Coordinates of C-alpha atoms in Angstrom, one line a residue:
M1272 CA 83.3 1.7 -35.6
S1273 CA 86.8 0.8 -35.0
D1274 CA 87.8 -0.9 -32.2
Y1275 CA 88.8 1.6 -29.6
K1276 CA 91.4 1.2 -27.1
T1277 CA 90.8 2.0 -22.9
T1278 CA 93.9 4.1 -21.5
W1279 CA 95.9 2.3 -18.7
G1280 CA 94.6 4.9 -16.2
Q1281 CA 91.0 3.7 -17.3
K1282 CA 92.5 0.0 -16.7
I1283 CA 93.7 0.8 -13.6
G1284 CA 90.2 3.0 -12.1
Y1285 CA 88.4 0.3 -13.0
G1286 CA 90.5 -2.2 -11.1
I1287 CA 90.5 -0.7 -8.3
G1288 CA 87.0 -0.9 -7.7
A1289 CA 87.2 -5.0 -7.7
V1290 CA 89.5 -4.8 -4.4
G1291 CA 86.8 -3.2 -2.5
L1292 CA 84.1 -5.7 -4.3
D1293 CA 86.4 -8.4 -3.4
L1294 CA 87.2 -7.4 -0.1
S1295 CA 83.3 -8.4 0.7
Y1296 CA 83.4 -11.0 -1.1
G1297 CA 86.6 -13.2 0.1
L1298 CA 85.2 -12.3 3.7
F1299 CA 81.5 -13.8 3.0
Y1300 CA 82.8 -16.7 1.1
S1301 CA 86.7 -17.4 2.8
Y1302 CA 85.3 -17.0 6.7
L1303 CA 81.5 -16.4 6.8
S1304 CA 81.5 -20.2 7.5
Y1305 CA 83.6 -20.2 10.4
Y1306 CA 82.1 -17.2 12.0
L1307 CA 78.9 -18.6 11.8
S1308 CA 79.9 -22.3 13.0
S1309 CA 82.8 -22.0 15.3
V1310 CA 82.1 -18.1 16.7
L1311 CA 78.5 -18.1 17.2
G1312 CA 77.8 -22.1 17.0
I1313 CA 75.8 -22.3 14.3
K1314 CA 74.6 -25.5 13.8
E1315 CA 75.5 -27.1 10.4
A1316 CA 72.0 -28.2 9.6
F1317 CA 70.6 -24.5 9.6
L1318 CA 73.4 -23.6 7.4
L1319 CA 72.5 -26.5 4.9
L1320 CA 69.4 -25.5 5.0
L1321 CA 69.6 -21.5 4.4
T1322 CA 72.4 -21.8 1.4
P1323 CA 70.2 -23.5 -1.1
L1324 CA 66.9 -21.3 0.0
A1325 CA 68.6 -18.0 -0.7
R1326 CA 70.1 -19.0 -3.7
I1327 CA 66.1 -20.3 -4.9
W1328 CA 65.8 -16.1 -4.0
D1329 CA 69.0 -15.2 -5.9
G1330 CA 67.8 -17.3 -8.7
V1331 CA 65.1 -15.0 -9.5
N1332 CA 67.0 -11.8 -8.0
D1333 CA 70.0 -11.8 -10.1
P1334 CA 68.3 -11.6 -13.2
I1335 CA 65.5 -9.2 -12.5
M1336 CA 69.1 -6.5 -11.0
G1337 CA 70.5 -7.4 -14.9
T1338 CA 67.7 -6.4 -16.7
I1339 CA 67.0 -3.5 -14.3
V1340 CA 70.8 -2.2 -15.1
D1341 CA 70.0 -3.0 -18.5
N1342 CA 67.0 -0.4 -18.5
T1343 CA 68.5 2.4 -16.9
K1344 CA 70.0 5.2 -18.7
T1345 CA 70.9 8.6 -16.2
K1346 CA 73.5 11.4 -16.6
M1347 CA 76.2 8.9 -14.8
G1348 CA 75.3 6.1 -17.5
K1349 CA 74.0 2.6 -17.1
Y1350 CA 76.3 1.0 -14.9
R1351 CA 77.9 3.2 -12.1
P1352 CA 75.0 4.4 -10.4
W1353 CA 74.3 1.0 -9.4
I1354 CA 78.2 0.5 -8.5
L1355 CA 77.8 3.5 -5.9
I1356 CA 74.4 2.0 -4.6
G1357 CA 75.2 -1.6 -4.7
A1358 CA 78.8 -0.4 -2.6
I1359 CA 77.4 1.3 0.1
S1360 CA 74.2 -0.5 1.1
N1361 CA 76.7 -4.3 0.7
A1362 CA 79.1 -2.5 3.6
V1363 CA 76.3 -1.5 5.7
V1364 CA 74.9 -5.3 5.3
L1365 CA 78.4 -6.8 5.8
S1366 CA 78.9 -5.0 9.1
L1367 CA 75.9 -6.6 10.5
L1368 CA 76.3 -9.6 9.0
F1369 CA 79.6 -10.0 11.1
T1370 CA 77.9 -8.9 13.9
S1371 CA 75.7 -9.9 16.5
F1372 CA 74.9 -7.7 19.3
G1373 CA 74.7 -10.5 21.5
M1374 CA 71.8 -12.2 20.3
S1375 CA 71.3 -16.3 20.5
G1376 CA 68.4 -18.8 19.9
T1377 CA 65.4 -17.9 17.5
K1378 CA 66.4 -14.7 17.1
L1379 CA 69.7 -14.7 16.3
Y1380 CA 69.0 -17.3 13.4
I1381 CA 66.5 -15.5 11.7
Y1382 CA 68.7 -12.3 12.1
I1383 CA 71.6 -14.2 10.6
A1384 CA 69.3 -15.8 8.1
V1385 CA 67.9 -11.9 6.9
M1386 CA 71.2 -10.9 6.5
Y1387 CA 72.5 -13.5 4.9
V1388 CA 70.1 -13.3 1.8
L1389 CA 70.4 -9.1 2.1
W1390 CA 74.2 -9.4 1.6
G1391 CA 73.6 -11.7 -1.6
M1392 CA 71.0 -8.9 -3.0
T1393 CA 73.1 -5.6 -2.0
N1394 CA 76.2 -7.8 -3.7
T1395 CA 74.4 -8.2 -6.8
T1396 CA 73.6 -4.5 -6.9
A1397 CA 77.3 -3.8 -7.0
D1398 CA 78.8 -6.5 -8.6
I1399 CA 76.5 -7.2 -12.0
P1400 CA 76.6 -3.6 -13.3
Y1401 CA 80.5 -4.0 -12.4
W1402 CA 81.4 -6.8 -14.7
S1403 CA 79.0 -6.0 -17.0
M1404 CA 81.2 -2.8 -17.8
V1405 CA 83.5 -4.8 -19.9
P1406 CA 81.7 -5.3 -23.2
S1407 CA 81.4 -1.5 -23.0
F1408 CA 84.9 -0.3 -22.9
T1409 CA 85.8 -2.2 -26.2
N1410 CA 85.6 -4.1 -29.0
D1411 CA 89.4 -5.1 -29.5
P1412 CA 89.8 -8.4 -28.6
K1413 CA 93.4 -8.2 -27.2
D1414 CA 92.3 -5.1 -25.0
R1415 CA 89.2 -6.9 -23.8
N1416 CA 91.3 -9.5 -23.0
M1417 CA 94.1 -7.0 -20.7
I1418 CA 90.9 -5.3 -19.5
A1419 CA 89.9 -8.4 -17.9
T1420 CA 93.2 -9.2 -16.4
V1421 CA 93.7 -6.2 -15.3
A1422 CA 90.6 -6.4 -12.9
R1423 CA 91.0 -9.9 -11.8
T1424 CA 94.7 -9.1 -10.5
F1425 CA 92.6 -6.5 -8.8
S1426 CA 90.0 -8.5 -7.8
G1427 CA 93.0 -10.9 -6.5
L1428 CA 94.2 -8.7 -4.8
G1429 CA 90.9 -8.6 -2.9
Q1430 CA 90.9 -11.9 -2.1
G1431 CA 94.5 -11.9 -1.2
L1432 CA 94.6 -9.2 1.4
I1433 CA 91.4 -10.9 2.8
T1434 CA 92.8 -14.4 3.0
V1435 CA 96.5 -13.1 4.1
L1436 CA 95.5 -10.2 6.9
T1437 CA 92.5 -12.1 8.5
P1438 CA 94.3 -14.8 10.2
I1439 CA 96.6 -11.9 11.9
V1440 CA 94.1 -8.9 12.4
L1441 CA 91.5 -10.8 13.9
P1442 CA 93.7 -11.7 16.9
M1443 CA 94.5 -8.1 16.9
L1444 CA 90.6 -6.6 16.9
S1445 CA 89.3 -9.4 19.2
S1446 CA 88.1 -8.6 22.5
G1447 CA 86.2 -10.8 25.3
M1448 CA 85.4 -14.6 24.3
T1449 CA 87.5 -16.1 22.0
T1450 CA 88.7 -19.4 20.4
A1451 CA 92.0 -21.4 20.7
D1452 CA 93.3 -19.1 17.9
G1453 CA 92.1 -16.0 19.4
Y1454 CA 89.3 -15.5 17.0
S1455 CA 86.3 -13.5 18.5
A1456 CA 82.7 -12.4 17.3
S1457 CA 83.9 -8.4 17.9
G1458 CA 86.9 -8.9 15.9
F1459 CA 84.9 -10.1 13.2
S1460 CA 82.7 -7.5 13.8
K1461 CA 85.4 -4.8 13.3
W1462 CA 87.3 -6.4 10.6
A1463 CA 83.8 -6.4 8.7
V1464 CA 83.4 -3.0 9.5
I1465 CA 87.2 -2.0 8.0
C1466 CA 86.4 -3.7 4.8
G1467 CA 83.4 -2.3 3.9
I1468 CA 84.5 1.5 4.3
C1469 CA 87.2 0.1 2.1
L1470 CA 84.3 -1.4 -0.3
V1471 CA 83.0 2.2 -0.9
L1472 CA 85.9 4.2 -1.0
F1473 CA 87.7 1.6 -3.8
S1474 CA 84.2 1.8 -5.5
F1475 CA 84.2 6.1 -5.9
I1476 CA 87.4 5.5 -7.2
C1477 CA 86.5 3.4 -9.8
V1478 CA 83.3 5.4 -10.8
L1479 CA 85.3 8.3 -11.2
S1480 CA 88.0 7.0 -13.0
T1481 CA 85.9 5.4 -15.8
K1482 CA 84.3 6.4 -18.5
E1483 CA 81.1 4.6 -20.2
R1484 CA 81.1 4.5 -24.3
N1485 CA 79.4 3.2 -26.7
V1486 CA 76.7 1.8 -24.4
V1487 CA 73.6 0.2 -25.7
Y1488 CA 70.8 1.1 -24.0
N1489 CA 67.3 -1.2 -23.9
K1490 CA 63.9 0.3 -24.0
E1491 CA 62.4 -3.0 -23.1
K1492 CA 60.3 -3.0 -20.1
F1493 CA 61.2 -5.8 -17.5
S1494 CA 59.6 -8.7 -17.8
F1495 CA 60.1 -12.5 -16.7
K1496 CA 59.3 -13.7 -19.9
Q1497 CA 61.8 -11.5 -21.3
M1498 CA 64.4 -12.3 -18.7
F1499 CA 64.3 -15.8 -19.2
K1500 CA 64.0 -15.7 -22.6
V1501 CA 67.2 -13.6 -22.9
I1502 CA 68.9 -17.0 -20.9
A1503 CA 67.0 -19.6 -22.6
K1504 CA 68.1 -18.6 -26.5
N1505 CA 71.8 -18.1 -25.3
D1506 CA 73.1 -21.5 -25.2
Q1507 CA 76.5 -20.6 -24.8
L1508 CA 75.6 -18.7 -21.9
V1509 CA 74.1 -21.8 -20.1
V1510 CA 77.1 -23.8 -20.5
F1511 CA 79.0 -21.6 -19.4
M1512 CA 77.1 -21.6 -16.3
I1513 CA 77.6 -25.6 -15.7
F1514 CA 81.3 -25.4 -16.5
A1515 CA 82.0 -22.0 -14.2
M1516 CA 80.3 -23.1 -11.7
I1517 CA 81.8 -26.5 -11.0
S1518 CA 85.2 -25.2 -11.3
N1519 CA 84.4 -22.4 -9.1
A1520 CA 82.9 -24.4 -6.6
G1521 CA 86.4 -26.6 -6.3
W1522 CA 88.3 -23.4 -5.7
Y1523 CA 85.7 -22.0 -2.9
L1524 CA 85.7 -25.6 -1.4
T1525 CA 89.6 -25.0 -0.5
S1526 CA 89.2 -21.0 0.3
G1527 CA 86.2 -21.4 2.5
T1528 CA 87.6 -24.8 4.4
A1529 CA 91.6 -23.9 4.6
V1530 CA 90.2 -21.9 7.8
Y1531 CA 89.5 -25.3 9.1
Y1532 CA 92.6 -26.8 8.2
F1533 CA 94.9 -24.7 9.5
T1534 CA 93.1 -23.9 12.4
D1535 CA 91.4 -27.3 13.4
V1536 CA 93.5 -29.5 11.8
L1537 CA 97.1 -28.1 12.2
G1538 CA 96.5 -26.3 15.2
K1539 CA 98.0 -23.2 13.3
S1540 CA 96.0 -20.8 12.0
T1541 CA 98.6 -17.9 11.4
A1542 CA 100.0 -20.5 8.9
Q1543 CA 97.1 -19.6 6.6
S1544 CA 98.8 -16.4 6.1
L1545 CA 101.9 -18.0 4.4
F1546 CA 99.3 -20.3 2.6
S1547 CA 96.9 -17.8 1.4
T1548 CA 100.4 -15.5 0.4
I1549 CA 102.0 -18.0 -1.7
G1550 CA 98.4 -18.6 -3.6
A1551 CA 98.2 -15.1 -4.1
V1552 CA 101.8 -15.0 -5.6
G1553 CA 100.4 -18.2 -7.7
S1554 CA 97.3 -16.0 -8.8
V1555 CA 99.7 -12.9 -9.8
L1556 CA 101.3 -14.9 -12.5
G1557 CA 98.2 -17.1 -13.6
L1558 CA 96.6 -13.5 -14.4
L1559 CA 99.9 -12.9 -16.8
V1560 CA 99.7 -16.2 -18.5
I1561 CA 96.4 -14.9 -20.8
P1562 CA 98.3 -11.9 -22.4
I1563 CA 101.3 -13.9 -23.0
L1564 CA 99.7 -17.0 -24.4
S1565 CA 97.0 -15.3 -26.3
K1566 CA 99.7 -14.3 -28.7
K1567 CA 100.3 -18.0 -29.9
L1568 CA 97.4 -19.8 -28.4
S1569 CA 93.4 -19.1 -28.5
N1570 CA 91.1 -18.5 -25.2
R1571 CA 89.8 -21.9 -25.6
K1572 CA 93.7 -24.0 -25.4
I1573 CA 94.9 -21.5 -22.7
Y1574 CA 91.7 -21.9 -20.0
Q1575 CA 92.6 -25.9 -21.1
I1576 CA 95.7 -25.4 -19.9
S1577 CA 94.9 -23.8 -16.8
L1578 CA 92.4 -26.2 -15.8
I1579 CA 95.1 -29.1 -16.0
M1580 CA 97.9 -27.0 -14.3
A1581 CA 94.9 -26.4 -11.5
I1582 CA 94.1 -30.1 -11.4
F1583 CA 97.7 -31.1 -11.2
G1584 CA 98.5 -28.8 -8.5
Y1585 CA 95.8 -30.1 -6.4
V1586 CA 96.8 -33.5 -6.2
L1587 CA 100.3 -32.3 -5.6
M1588 CA 98.6 -30.5 -2.5
F1589 CA 96.6 -33.5 -1.6
I1590 CA 99.4 -35.6 -1.6
F1591 CA 101.8 -33.0 0.9
G1592 CA 98.9 -32.1 3.2
P1593 CA 96.0 -34.3 4.1
V1594 CA 98.4 -37.6 3.1
L1595 CA 102.2 -36.8 4.3
K1596 CA 100.8 -33.4 6.2
I1597 CA 104.4 -31.5 4.7
T1598 CA 103.1 -28.1 5.1
I1599 CA 105.9 -26.1 3.2
A1600 CA 105.3 -28.7 0.2
L1601 CA 101.8 -28.0 0.6
D1602 CA 101.9 -24.3 0.4
L1603 CA 104.6 -24.6 -2.4
S1604 CA 102.2 -26.8 -4.5
Y1605 CA 99.9 -24.3 -3.7
I1606 CA 101.4 -22.0 -6.5
I1607 CA 101.0 -24.0 -9.2
A1608 CA 96.9 -24.8 -8.7
S1609 CA 96.8 -20.9 -8.2
I1610 CA 98.7 -20.2 -11.5
G1611 CA 95.6 -22.1 -13.4
I1612 CA 92.7 -21.0 -10.8
G1613 CA 93.9 -17.2 -11.6
S1614 CA 94.1 -18.0 -15.3
M1615 CA 90.9 -19.3 -15.3
F1616 CA 88.6 -16.8 -13.4
V1617 CA 90.7 -13.9 -16.5
A1618 CA 89.3 -16.6 -19.1
Q1619 CA 86.0 -16.6 -17.7
T1620 CA 85.4 -13.0 -17.6
V1621 CA 87.0 -12.7 -21.2
F1622 CA 84.4 -15.7 -22.0
L1623 CA 81.1 -13.8 -20.8
A1624 CA 82.3 -10.4 -22.8
D1625 CA 82.1 -12.8 -25.7
I1626 CA 78.5 -14.4 -24.9
V1627 CA 77.3 -11.1 -25.0
D1628 CA 78.1 -10.5 -28.4
Y1629 CA 77.3 -13.8 -29.0
G1630 CA 73.4 -13.2 -27.7
E1631 CA 73.3 -10.3 -29.7
Y1632 CA 74.5 -12.6 -32.8
K1633 CA 71.8 -14.9 -32.4
T1634 CA 68.8 -12.4 -31.2
G1635 CA 69.8 -9.0 -32.3
N1636 CA 69.1 -7.7 -28.8
R1637 CA 72.4 -7.1 -26.5
N1638 CA 71.7 -8.0 -22.9
E1639 CA 74.8 -7.1 -21.0
S1640 CA 73.6 -7.0 -17.5
I1641 CA 71.3 -10.0 -18.1
T1642 CA 74.1 -12.0 -19.4
F1643 CA 76.6 -11.0 -16.4
S1644 CA 74.3 -11.4 -13.4
M1645 CA 74.5 -15.3 -14.4
K1646 CA 78.3 -14.8 -13.2
G1647 CA 77.2 -13.6 -9.8
F1648 CA 74.5 -16.1 -9.7
L1649 CA 77.2 -18.9 -10.8
Q1650 CA 79.6 -17.9 -7.9
K1651 CA 76.5 -17.9 -5.4
M1652 CA 75.4 -21.5 -6.6
A1653 CA 79.4 -22.7 -6.6
Y1654 CA 79.9 -21.3 -3.0
T1655 CA 76.1 -23.8 -2.1
I1656 CA 77.9 -26.7 -3.8
Q1657 CA 80.7 -25.8 -1.2
T1658 CA 78.2 -25.5 1.5
I1659 CA 76.6 -28.7 1.0
F1660 CA 80.3 -30.3 0.7
L1661 CA 81.6 -28.6 3.7
F1662 CA 78.5 -29.0 6.3
G1663 CA 77.3 -32.0 4.9
G1664 CA 80.8 -33.2 6.2
L1665 CA 80.7 -31.3 9.3
G1666 CA 77.4 -32.7 10.1
I1667 CA 78.5 -36.5 9.6
M1668 CA 81.3 -35.8 11.4
N1669 CA 79.6 -34.1 14.3
Y1670 CA 81.6 -31.3 14.1
N1671 CA 79.6 -28.7 16.1
S1672 CA 79.7 -31.0 19.4
Q1673 CA 83.3 -31.5 18.8
I1674 CA 84.4 -27.7 18.6
T1675 CA 82.6 -26.9 22.0
T1676 CA 84.5 -29.5 23.6
G1677 CA 87.6 -28.4 22.1
N1678 CA 88.7 -31.6 20.8
I1679 CA 88.4 -32.4 17.1
N1680 CA 89.1 -36.5 16.4
E1681 CA 91.4 -37.9 13.3
A1682 CA 88.7 -38.4 11.4
T1683 CA 87.2 -35.4 11.3
K1684 CA 90.4 -34.3 10.5
N1685 CA 90.6 -36.2 7.4
A1686 CA 87.3 -35.2 6.5
I1687 CA 88.5 -31.7 6.3
G1688 CA 91.9 -32.7 4.6
I1689 CA 89.6 -34.4 1.8
I1690 CA 87.1 -31.3 1.4
C1691 CA 89.5 -28.6 1.0
F1692 CA 91.9 -30.4 -0.9
G1693 CA 90.6 -33.9 -2.2
V1694 CA 87.4 -33.0 -3.6
P1695 CA 88.2 -29.5 -6.0
P1696 CA 90.5 -31.4 -8.4
V1697 CA 87.3 -34.0 -9.1
L1698 CA 85.1 -31.2 -9.5
I1699 CA 87.7 -29.3 -12.0
L1700 CA 88.3 -32.4 -14.0
I1701 CA 84.4 -32.4 -14.8
S1702 CA 84.4 -29.0 -15.5
L1703 CA 87.5 -29.4 -17.8
I1704 CA 85.5 -32.1 -19.6
V1705 CA 81.7 -30.0 -20.1
F1706 CA 83.9 -26.9 -21.4
S1707 CA 85.9 -28.8 -23.8
T1708 CA 83.0 -31.0 -25.1
K1709 CA 79.7 -28.2 -25.0
F1710 CA 81.4 -24.7 -25.6
K1711 CA 81.6 -23.6 -29.2
L1712 CA 82.3 -19.9 -28.6
H1713 CA 86.0 -20.2 -31.0
G1714 CA 87.4 -20.2 -33.5
E1715 CA 85.6 -19.6 -37.2
L1716 CA 82.1 -18.8 -34.7
R1717 CA 84.0 -16.1 -32.5
Q1718 CA 85.8 -14.2 -35.7
K1719 CA 81.9 -14.7 -36.9
V1720 CA 80.3 -12.6 -33.8
H1721 CA 83.2 -10.2 -33.6
D1722 CA 82.7 -8.9 -37.2
Y1723 CA 79.3 -9.1 -37.0
I1724 CA 79.4 -6.5 -34.0
S1725 CA 82.0 -4.3 -35.1
E1726 CA 79.8 -4.1 -38.5
K1727 CA 76.5 -3.5 -36.8
R1728 CA 78.3 -0.6 -34.7
I1729 CA 80.0 1.2 -38.3
D1730 CA 75.9 0.6 -39.4
N1731 CA 74.7 2.5 -36.3
Q1732 CA 77.2 5.2 -36.3
N1733 CA 76.3 5.9 -40.2
Q1734 CA 72.8 6.2 -39.6

């Protein structure tokens, strides 16, 4: 079988689906913490307990969903039905998660816990089949890089829209009791409904624009034994999980803590829009790194360069932010870090596609969805690391009582600055070390895997 290539219409149609997914994803990961702690007054200790418990369930639920997708065979295909099911259900849960219906006390805590877990489950239902389609589009390495780049571009657009528009839109939608910067429970609820509608709309566009080609359907029935065997036998998947989780946690710390930094430390919530816009520009530039540099450098070298650039940008942000408090220099430094982060996310998607091929090379079985389910799981684990740093730090500084009185002391402001800009470069540096020493799927091994997959497809076609 030749390495067929996708059309630009297919690439763009596929990418549009990522916008909707990341509107939900961005609202959850960038603003849920602030909504729960500062708007609803949920205690930090509860959130510190809820997040790890939810991740334990995700550790089982995500691979199960991946296995279900791997064993799906319908007239619409293997992936697209689940994208629609997941998008619709996630949109409903997102709206409910950001709507408290005036509840308080124990009832509110139980409600938030249930909706929190359901959001993770419904997000998984859409996210796993969406990203699992990448290897099925093409076997051509360069075209696969381009598909991943387009998807990550639109994904970044979705998250960019959330971080840029939320500080502007929330005060416009808010009514009733608001925070000092005009945020209210009603505003978050209306904004979540709007994002949910867009999620469903963009998912329909994605499904109608794409076509599943040369899909491998698994005939094996689901079992926990098989699920864990797939993960355990793919050593490069395990390594990927570790280095990607650590680096992603660094970026999530910034995206999740920025609202605290600009609202509570600087007292300028709308300044976050400019910060996020500048970051979005850097992310777009970062998405161009792989297609340009891949002509001369390997994905391994590009990834290392991306992480180094992110570390350098973060060091500058820490100096110009918490240390010197020069906001414009902080914003400009974010461009450098965002270029590295944007390129990092594209490379991770490409690595996962290669890891799927590697799993088939080692075991003879192809398990796209189980492998790609690890992407969603590692993102949630990265969010757990973010939660531990964020709410652990806020809990130690007694943030909840300070926000109630409206007086954030200097020690708490300094802690927020360190969490937002000081911890991330340390985590990314650790990730770089793990990647450089343990990830072996490059060079000769990667070429062997590609040749094996291509020859196997030719043999299957000739049978």
